[in-house]
Coordinates of C-alpha atoms and ligand atoms in Angstrom, one line a residue:
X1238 CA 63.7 53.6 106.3
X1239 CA 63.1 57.3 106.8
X1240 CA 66.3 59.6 106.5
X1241 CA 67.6 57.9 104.0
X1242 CA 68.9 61.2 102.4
X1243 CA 70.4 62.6 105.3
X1244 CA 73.8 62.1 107.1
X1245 CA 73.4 59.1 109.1
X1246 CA 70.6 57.5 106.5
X1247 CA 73.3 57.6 103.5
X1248 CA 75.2 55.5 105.5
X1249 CA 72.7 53.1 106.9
X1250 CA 71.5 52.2 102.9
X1251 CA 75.5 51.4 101.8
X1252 CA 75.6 49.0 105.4
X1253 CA 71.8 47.3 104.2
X1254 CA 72.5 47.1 100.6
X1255 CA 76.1 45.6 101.5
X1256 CA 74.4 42.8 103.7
X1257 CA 71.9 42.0 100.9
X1258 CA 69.2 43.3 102.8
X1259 CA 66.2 45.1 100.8
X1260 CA 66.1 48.8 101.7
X1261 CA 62.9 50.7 100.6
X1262 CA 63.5 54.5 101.4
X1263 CA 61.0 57.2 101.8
X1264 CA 61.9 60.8 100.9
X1265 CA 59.5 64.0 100.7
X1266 CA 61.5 64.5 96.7
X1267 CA 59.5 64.3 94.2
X1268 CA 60.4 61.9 91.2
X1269 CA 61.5 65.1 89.1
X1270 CA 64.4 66.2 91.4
X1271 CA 65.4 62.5 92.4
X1272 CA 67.0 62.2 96.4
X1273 CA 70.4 60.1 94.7
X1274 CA 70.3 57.2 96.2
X1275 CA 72.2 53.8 95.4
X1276 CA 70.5 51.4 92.8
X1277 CA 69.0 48.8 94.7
X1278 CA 67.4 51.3 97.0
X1279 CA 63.5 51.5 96.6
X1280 CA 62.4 54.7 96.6
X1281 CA 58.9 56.2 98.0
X1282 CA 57.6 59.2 98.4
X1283 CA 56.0 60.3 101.7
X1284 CA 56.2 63.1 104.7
X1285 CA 55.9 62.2 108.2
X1286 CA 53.7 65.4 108.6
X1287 CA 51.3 63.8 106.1
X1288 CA 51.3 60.7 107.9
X1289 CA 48.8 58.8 105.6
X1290 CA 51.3 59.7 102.7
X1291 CA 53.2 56.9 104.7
X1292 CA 50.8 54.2 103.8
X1293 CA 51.4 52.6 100.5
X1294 CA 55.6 52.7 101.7
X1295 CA 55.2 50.6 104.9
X1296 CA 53.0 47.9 103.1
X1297 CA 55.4 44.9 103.7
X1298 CA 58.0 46.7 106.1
X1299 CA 59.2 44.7 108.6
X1300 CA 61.8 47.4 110.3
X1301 CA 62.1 50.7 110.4
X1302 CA 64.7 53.4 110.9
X1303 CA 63.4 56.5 112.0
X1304 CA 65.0 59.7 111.6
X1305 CA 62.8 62.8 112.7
X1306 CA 63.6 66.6 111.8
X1307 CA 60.0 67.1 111.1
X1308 CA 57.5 69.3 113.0
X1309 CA 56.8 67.1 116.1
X1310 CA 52.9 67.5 115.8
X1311 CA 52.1 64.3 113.8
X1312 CA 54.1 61.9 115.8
X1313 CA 51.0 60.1 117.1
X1314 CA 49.6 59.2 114.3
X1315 CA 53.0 58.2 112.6
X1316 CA 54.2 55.9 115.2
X1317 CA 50.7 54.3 115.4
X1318 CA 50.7 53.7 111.7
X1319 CA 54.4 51.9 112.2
X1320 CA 53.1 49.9 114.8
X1321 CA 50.3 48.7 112.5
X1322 CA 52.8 47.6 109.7
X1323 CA 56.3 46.7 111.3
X1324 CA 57.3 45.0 113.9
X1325 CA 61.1 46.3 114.6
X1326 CA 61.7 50.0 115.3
X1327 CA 65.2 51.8 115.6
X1328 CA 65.1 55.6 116.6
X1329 CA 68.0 58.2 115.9
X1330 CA 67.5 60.0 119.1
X1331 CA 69.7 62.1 121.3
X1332 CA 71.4 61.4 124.6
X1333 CA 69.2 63.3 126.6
X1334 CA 69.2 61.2 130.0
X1335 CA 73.0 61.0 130.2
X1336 CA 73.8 62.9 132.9
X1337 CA 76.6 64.9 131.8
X1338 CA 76.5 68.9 131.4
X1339 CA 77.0 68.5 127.5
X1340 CA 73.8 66.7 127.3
X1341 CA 71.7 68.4 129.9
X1342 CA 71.2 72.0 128.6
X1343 CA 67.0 72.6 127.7
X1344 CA 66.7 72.3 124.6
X1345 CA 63.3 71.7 122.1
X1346 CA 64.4 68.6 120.2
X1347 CA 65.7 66.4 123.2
X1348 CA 62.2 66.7 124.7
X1349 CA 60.8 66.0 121.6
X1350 CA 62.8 62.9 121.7
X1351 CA 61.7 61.8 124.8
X1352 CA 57.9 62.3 123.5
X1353 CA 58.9 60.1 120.7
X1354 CA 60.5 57.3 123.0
X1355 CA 57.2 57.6 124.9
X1356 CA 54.9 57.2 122.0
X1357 CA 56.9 54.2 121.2
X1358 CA 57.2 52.4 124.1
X1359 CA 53.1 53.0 124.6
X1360 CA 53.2 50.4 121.3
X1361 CA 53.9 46.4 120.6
X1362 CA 57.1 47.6 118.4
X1363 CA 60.5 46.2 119.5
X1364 CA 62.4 49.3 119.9
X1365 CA 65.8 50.1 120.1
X1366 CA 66.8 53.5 120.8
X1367 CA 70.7 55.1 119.1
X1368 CA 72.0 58.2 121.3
X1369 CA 74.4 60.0 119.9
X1370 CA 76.4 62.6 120.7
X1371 CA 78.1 65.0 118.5
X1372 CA 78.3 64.1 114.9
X1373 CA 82.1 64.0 113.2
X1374 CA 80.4 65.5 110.4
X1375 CA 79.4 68.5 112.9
X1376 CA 82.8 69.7 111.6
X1377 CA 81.8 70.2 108.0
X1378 CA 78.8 72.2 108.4
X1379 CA 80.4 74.9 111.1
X1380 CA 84.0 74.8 110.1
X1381 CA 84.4 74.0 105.7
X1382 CA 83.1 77.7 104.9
X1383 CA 85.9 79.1 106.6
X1384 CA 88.5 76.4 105.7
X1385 CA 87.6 76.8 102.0
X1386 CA 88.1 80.3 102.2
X1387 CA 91.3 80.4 104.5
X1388 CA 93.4 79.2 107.2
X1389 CA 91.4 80.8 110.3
X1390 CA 88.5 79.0 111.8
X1391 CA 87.1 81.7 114.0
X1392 CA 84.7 79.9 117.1
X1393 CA 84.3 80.3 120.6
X1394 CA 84.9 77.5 123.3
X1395 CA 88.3 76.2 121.7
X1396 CA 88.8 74.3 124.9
X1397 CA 85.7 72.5 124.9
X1398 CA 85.8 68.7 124.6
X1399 CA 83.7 66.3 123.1
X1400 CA 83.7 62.5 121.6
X1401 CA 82.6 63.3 117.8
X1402 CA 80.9 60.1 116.5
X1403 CA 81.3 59.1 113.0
X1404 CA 78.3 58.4 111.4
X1405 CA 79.7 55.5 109.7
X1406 CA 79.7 53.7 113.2
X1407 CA 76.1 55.0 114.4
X1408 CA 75.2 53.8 110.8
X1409 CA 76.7 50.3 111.5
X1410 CA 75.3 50.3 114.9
X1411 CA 71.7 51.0 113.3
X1412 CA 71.8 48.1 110.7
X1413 CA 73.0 45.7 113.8
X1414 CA 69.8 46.7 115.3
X1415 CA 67.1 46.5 112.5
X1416 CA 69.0 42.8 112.2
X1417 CA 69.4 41.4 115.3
X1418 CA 67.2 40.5 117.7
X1419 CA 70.0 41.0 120.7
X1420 CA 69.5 44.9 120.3
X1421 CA 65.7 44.7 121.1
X1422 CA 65.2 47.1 123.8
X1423 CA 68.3 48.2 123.8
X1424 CA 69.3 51.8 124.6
X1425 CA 72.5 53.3 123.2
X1426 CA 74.8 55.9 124.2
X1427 CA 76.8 56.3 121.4
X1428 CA 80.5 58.4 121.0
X1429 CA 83.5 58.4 119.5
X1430 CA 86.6 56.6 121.1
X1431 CA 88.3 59.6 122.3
X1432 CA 87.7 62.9 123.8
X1433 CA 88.8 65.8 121.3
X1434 CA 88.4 69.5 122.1
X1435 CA 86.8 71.8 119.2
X1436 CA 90.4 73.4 118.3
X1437 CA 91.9 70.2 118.2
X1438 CA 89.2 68.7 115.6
X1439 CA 90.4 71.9 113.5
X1440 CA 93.6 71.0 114.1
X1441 CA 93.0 67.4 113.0
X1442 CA 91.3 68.6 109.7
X1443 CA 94.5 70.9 109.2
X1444 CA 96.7 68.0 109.3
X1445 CA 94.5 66.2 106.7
X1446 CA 94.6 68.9 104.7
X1447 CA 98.6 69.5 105.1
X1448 CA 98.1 73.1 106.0
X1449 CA 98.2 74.4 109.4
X1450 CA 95.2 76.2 110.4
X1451 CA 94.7 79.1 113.3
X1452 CA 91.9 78.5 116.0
X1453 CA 90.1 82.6 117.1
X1454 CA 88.6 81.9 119.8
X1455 CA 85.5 84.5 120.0
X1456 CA 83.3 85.3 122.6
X1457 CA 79.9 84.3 122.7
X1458 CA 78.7 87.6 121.8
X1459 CA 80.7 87.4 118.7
X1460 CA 79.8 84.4 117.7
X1461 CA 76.2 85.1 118.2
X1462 CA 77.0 88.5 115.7
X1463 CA 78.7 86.3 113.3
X1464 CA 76.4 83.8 113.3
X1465 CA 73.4 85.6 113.0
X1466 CA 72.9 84.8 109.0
X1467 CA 73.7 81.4 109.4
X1468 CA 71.4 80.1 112.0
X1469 CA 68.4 81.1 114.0
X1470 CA 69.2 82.2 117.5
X1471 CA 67.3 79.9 119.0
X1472 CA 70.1 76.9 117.9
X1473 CA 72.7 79.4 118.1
X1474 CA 71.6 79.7 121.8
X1475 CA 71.2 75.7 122.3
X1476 CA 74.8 75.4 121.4
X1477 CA 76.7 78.1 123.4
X1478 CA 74.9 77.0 126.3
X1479 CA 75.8 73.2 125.8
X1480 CA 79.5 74.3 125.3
X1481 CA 79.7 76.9 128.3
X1482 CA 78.1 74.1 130.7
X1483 CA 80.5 71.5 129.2
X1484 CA 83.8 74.1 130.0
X1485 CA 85.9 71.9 132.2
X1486 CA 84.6 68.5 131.9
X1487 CA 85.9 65.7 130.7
X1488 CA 83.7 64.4 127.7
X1489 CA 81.7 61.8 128.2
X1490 CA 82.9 58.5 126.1
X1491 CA 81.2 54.9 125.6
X1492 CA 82.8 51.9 124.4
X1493 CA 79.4 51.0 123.4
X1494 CA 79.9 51.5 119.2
X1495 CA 83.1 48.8 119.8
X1496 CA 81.0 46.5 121.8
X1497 CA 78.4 45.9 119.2
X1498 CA 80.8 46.3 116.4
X1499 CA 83.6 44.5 117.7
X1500 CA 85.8 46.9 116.2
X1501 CA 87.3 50.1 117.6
X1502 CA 84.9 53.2 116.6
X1503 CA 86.5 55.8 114.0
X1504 CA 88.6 58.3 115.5
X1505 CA 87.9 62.2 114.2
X1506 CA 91.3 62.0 112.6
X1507 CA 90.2 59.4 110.5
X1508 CA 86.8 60.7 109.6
X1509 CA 88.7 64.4 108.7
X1510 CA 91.5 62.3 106.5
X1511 CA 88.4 60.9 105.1
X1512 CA 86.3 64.0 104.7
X1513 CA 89.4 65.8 103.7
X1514 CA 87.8 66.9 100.2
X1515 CA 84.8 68.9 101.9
X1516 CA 87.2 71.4 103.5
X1517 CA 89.2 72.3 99.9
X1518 CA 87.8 75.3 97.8
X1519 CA 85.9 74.1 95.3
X1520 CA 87.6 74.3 91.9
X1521 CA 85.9 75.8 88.5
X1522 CA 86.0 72.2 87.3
X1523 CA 83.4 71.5 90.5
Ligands
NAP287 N1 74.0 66.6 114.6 C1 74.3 66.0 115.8 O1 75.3 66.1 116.4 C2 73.2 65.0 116.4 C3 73.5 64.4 117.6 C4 72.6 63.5 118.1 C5 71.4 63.3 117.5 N2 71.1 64.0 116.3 C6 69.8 63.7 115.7 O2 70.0 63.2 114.4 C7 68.8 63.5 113.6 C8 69.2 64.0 112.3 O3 69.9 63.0 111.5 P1 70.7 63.3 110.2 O4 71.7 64.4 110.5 O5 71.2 62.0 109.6 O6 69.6 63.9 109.3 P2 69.7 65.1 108.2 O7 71.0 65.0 107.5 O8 69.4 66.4 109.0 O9 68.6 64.8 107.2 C9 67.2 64.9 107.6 C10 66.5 63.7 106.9 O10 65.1 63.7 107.4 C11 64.3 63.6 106.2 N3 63.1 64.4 106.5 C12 63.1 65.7 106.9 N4 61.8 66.1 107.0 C13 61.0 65.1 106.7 C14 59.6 64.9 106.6 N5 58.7 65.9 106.9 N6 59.1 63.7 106.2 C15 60.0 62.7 105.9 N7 61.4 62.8 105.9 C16 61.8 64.0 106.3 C17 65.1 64.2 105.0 O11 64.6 63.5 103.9 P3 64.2 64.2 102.5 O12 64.8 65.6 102.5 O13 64.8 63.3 101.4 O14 62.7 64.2 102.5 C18 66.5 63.7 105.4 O15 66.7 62.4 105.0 C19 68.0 64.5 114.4 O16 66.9 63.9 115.1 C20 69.0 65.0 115.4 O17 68.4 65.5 116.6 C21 72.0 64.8 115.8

């Protein structure tokens, strides 16, 4: 599997290993500065920009997951290369055709998607594609620096709402898929059970954490001035204009994470009780 390190990856290697399936992960981490994954995980090195770096890792693979944050320019040769080895793909892309505001702003890495989807389809491999929306985890990376450091989370778009998936559930959804030949050629929108809007997923964190924390709304402008250290403008940009054309509407929910998992999906509130720990200041001790 690719992305093994990252936030949906993690999760997919614990569902594998769990079923007693083999897992053989490929990371760009060199052996000295090891990417700290469970035993029973075999570990390759390789870089889907380097895409014969992929060869000796797909000797024997029968499925893979494929996560892709890389620079799009060697997906050509990578997916040919899978469809010579394996026989099962399942991509983490993006909901990109659903037609709902949220999803519908331009934006570089949805048509990147859609090349991938292409490329694949173009092979023999039985594909199955995961859509999901928002992340839960979203959450950590925009809002723990500011939790850590006080009570005020200061954002714009309070009102906006949206249907956080844990990544525990697209993780589940993802080992269903490599597994089961039901999901071939299946095409997943995948969400959270309910609709949440941005201040109320700070809310929810405050309630994990027992302290009750203040939602600023800014302006865009601000929040493009405050931002400007943290990330380029470009995805700064991506996401103001996804929230602004979202203002209003409902968000847009599937039952389809309950339907293959026959279970209901995890609520935010249970992913922040969860997560809890990554929103507390970090102590001396670590
Ligand atoms: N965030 C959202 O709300 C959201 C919503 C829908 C879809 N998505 C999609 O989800 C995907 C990201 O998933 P994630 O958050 O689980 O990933 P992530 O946490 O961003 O981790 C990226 C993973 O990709 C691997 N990687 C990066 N460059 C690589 C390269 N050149 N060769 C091989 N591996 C490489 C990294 O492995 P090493 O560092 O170990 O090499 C790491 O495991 C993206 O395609 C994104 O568009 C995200």
């Amino acid at each position: 599997m690719t992305g093994a390190t990252g936030r949906v990856g993690r999760e997919l290697v614990h569902e594998l290993l769990a079923s007693g399936l083999p897992v053989r992960a490929l990371t760009r981490r060199p052996a000295s500065s090891p990417a700290d994954l469970p035993a029973g995980v075999e570990v390759v090195t390789g870089d889907l920009t380097v895409p014969e770096s992929l060869d000796a890792g797909l000797q024997g693979v029968t499925a893979v997951f494929l996560v892709w944050t890389a620079p799009p320019e060697t997906a050509p040769a990578v997916v040919a290369r899978l469809a010579e080895h394996a026989r099962r793909v399942v991509l983490l892309s993006s909901p990109h055709q659903t037609p709902h505001p949220f999803f519908q702003q331009p934006n570089r890495m949805a048509a990147f998607h859609a090349e991938l989807e292409r490329l694949i389809a173009e092979t023999r491999l039985e594909a199955t594609i995961l859509r999901p929306g928002m992340f839960a985890s979203n959450a950590r990376l925009w809002w723990a620096p500011q939790i850590q450091r006080g009570d005020v989370v200061r954002w714009p778009y309070g009102s906006v709402e949206t249907a956080p998936v844990d990544e525990r559930d697209i993780a589940a959804v993802a080992a269903r898929a490599l597994t089961e030949d039901r999901h071939i050629g299946g095409d997943y929108v995948l969400t959270g059970p309910h609709a949440i809007s941005q201040a109320g997923q700070v809310e929810a964190i405050g309630v994990a954490l027992g302290r009750r924390l203040q939602f600023v709304e800014l302006s865009p402008d601000d929040f493009r001035r405050e931002m400007a250290d943290r990330a380029p403008a470009p995805a700064i940009n991506m996401l103001l204009n996804a929230w602004q054309a979202a203002s209003g509407y409902p968000a847009f929910l599937t039952s389809t994470v309950a339907d293959i998992l026959g279970r209901p999906a995890r609520t935010f509130q249970q992913w922040a009780v969860e997560h809890a720990e990554d929103f507390r200041a970090p102590t001396a001790d670590g």
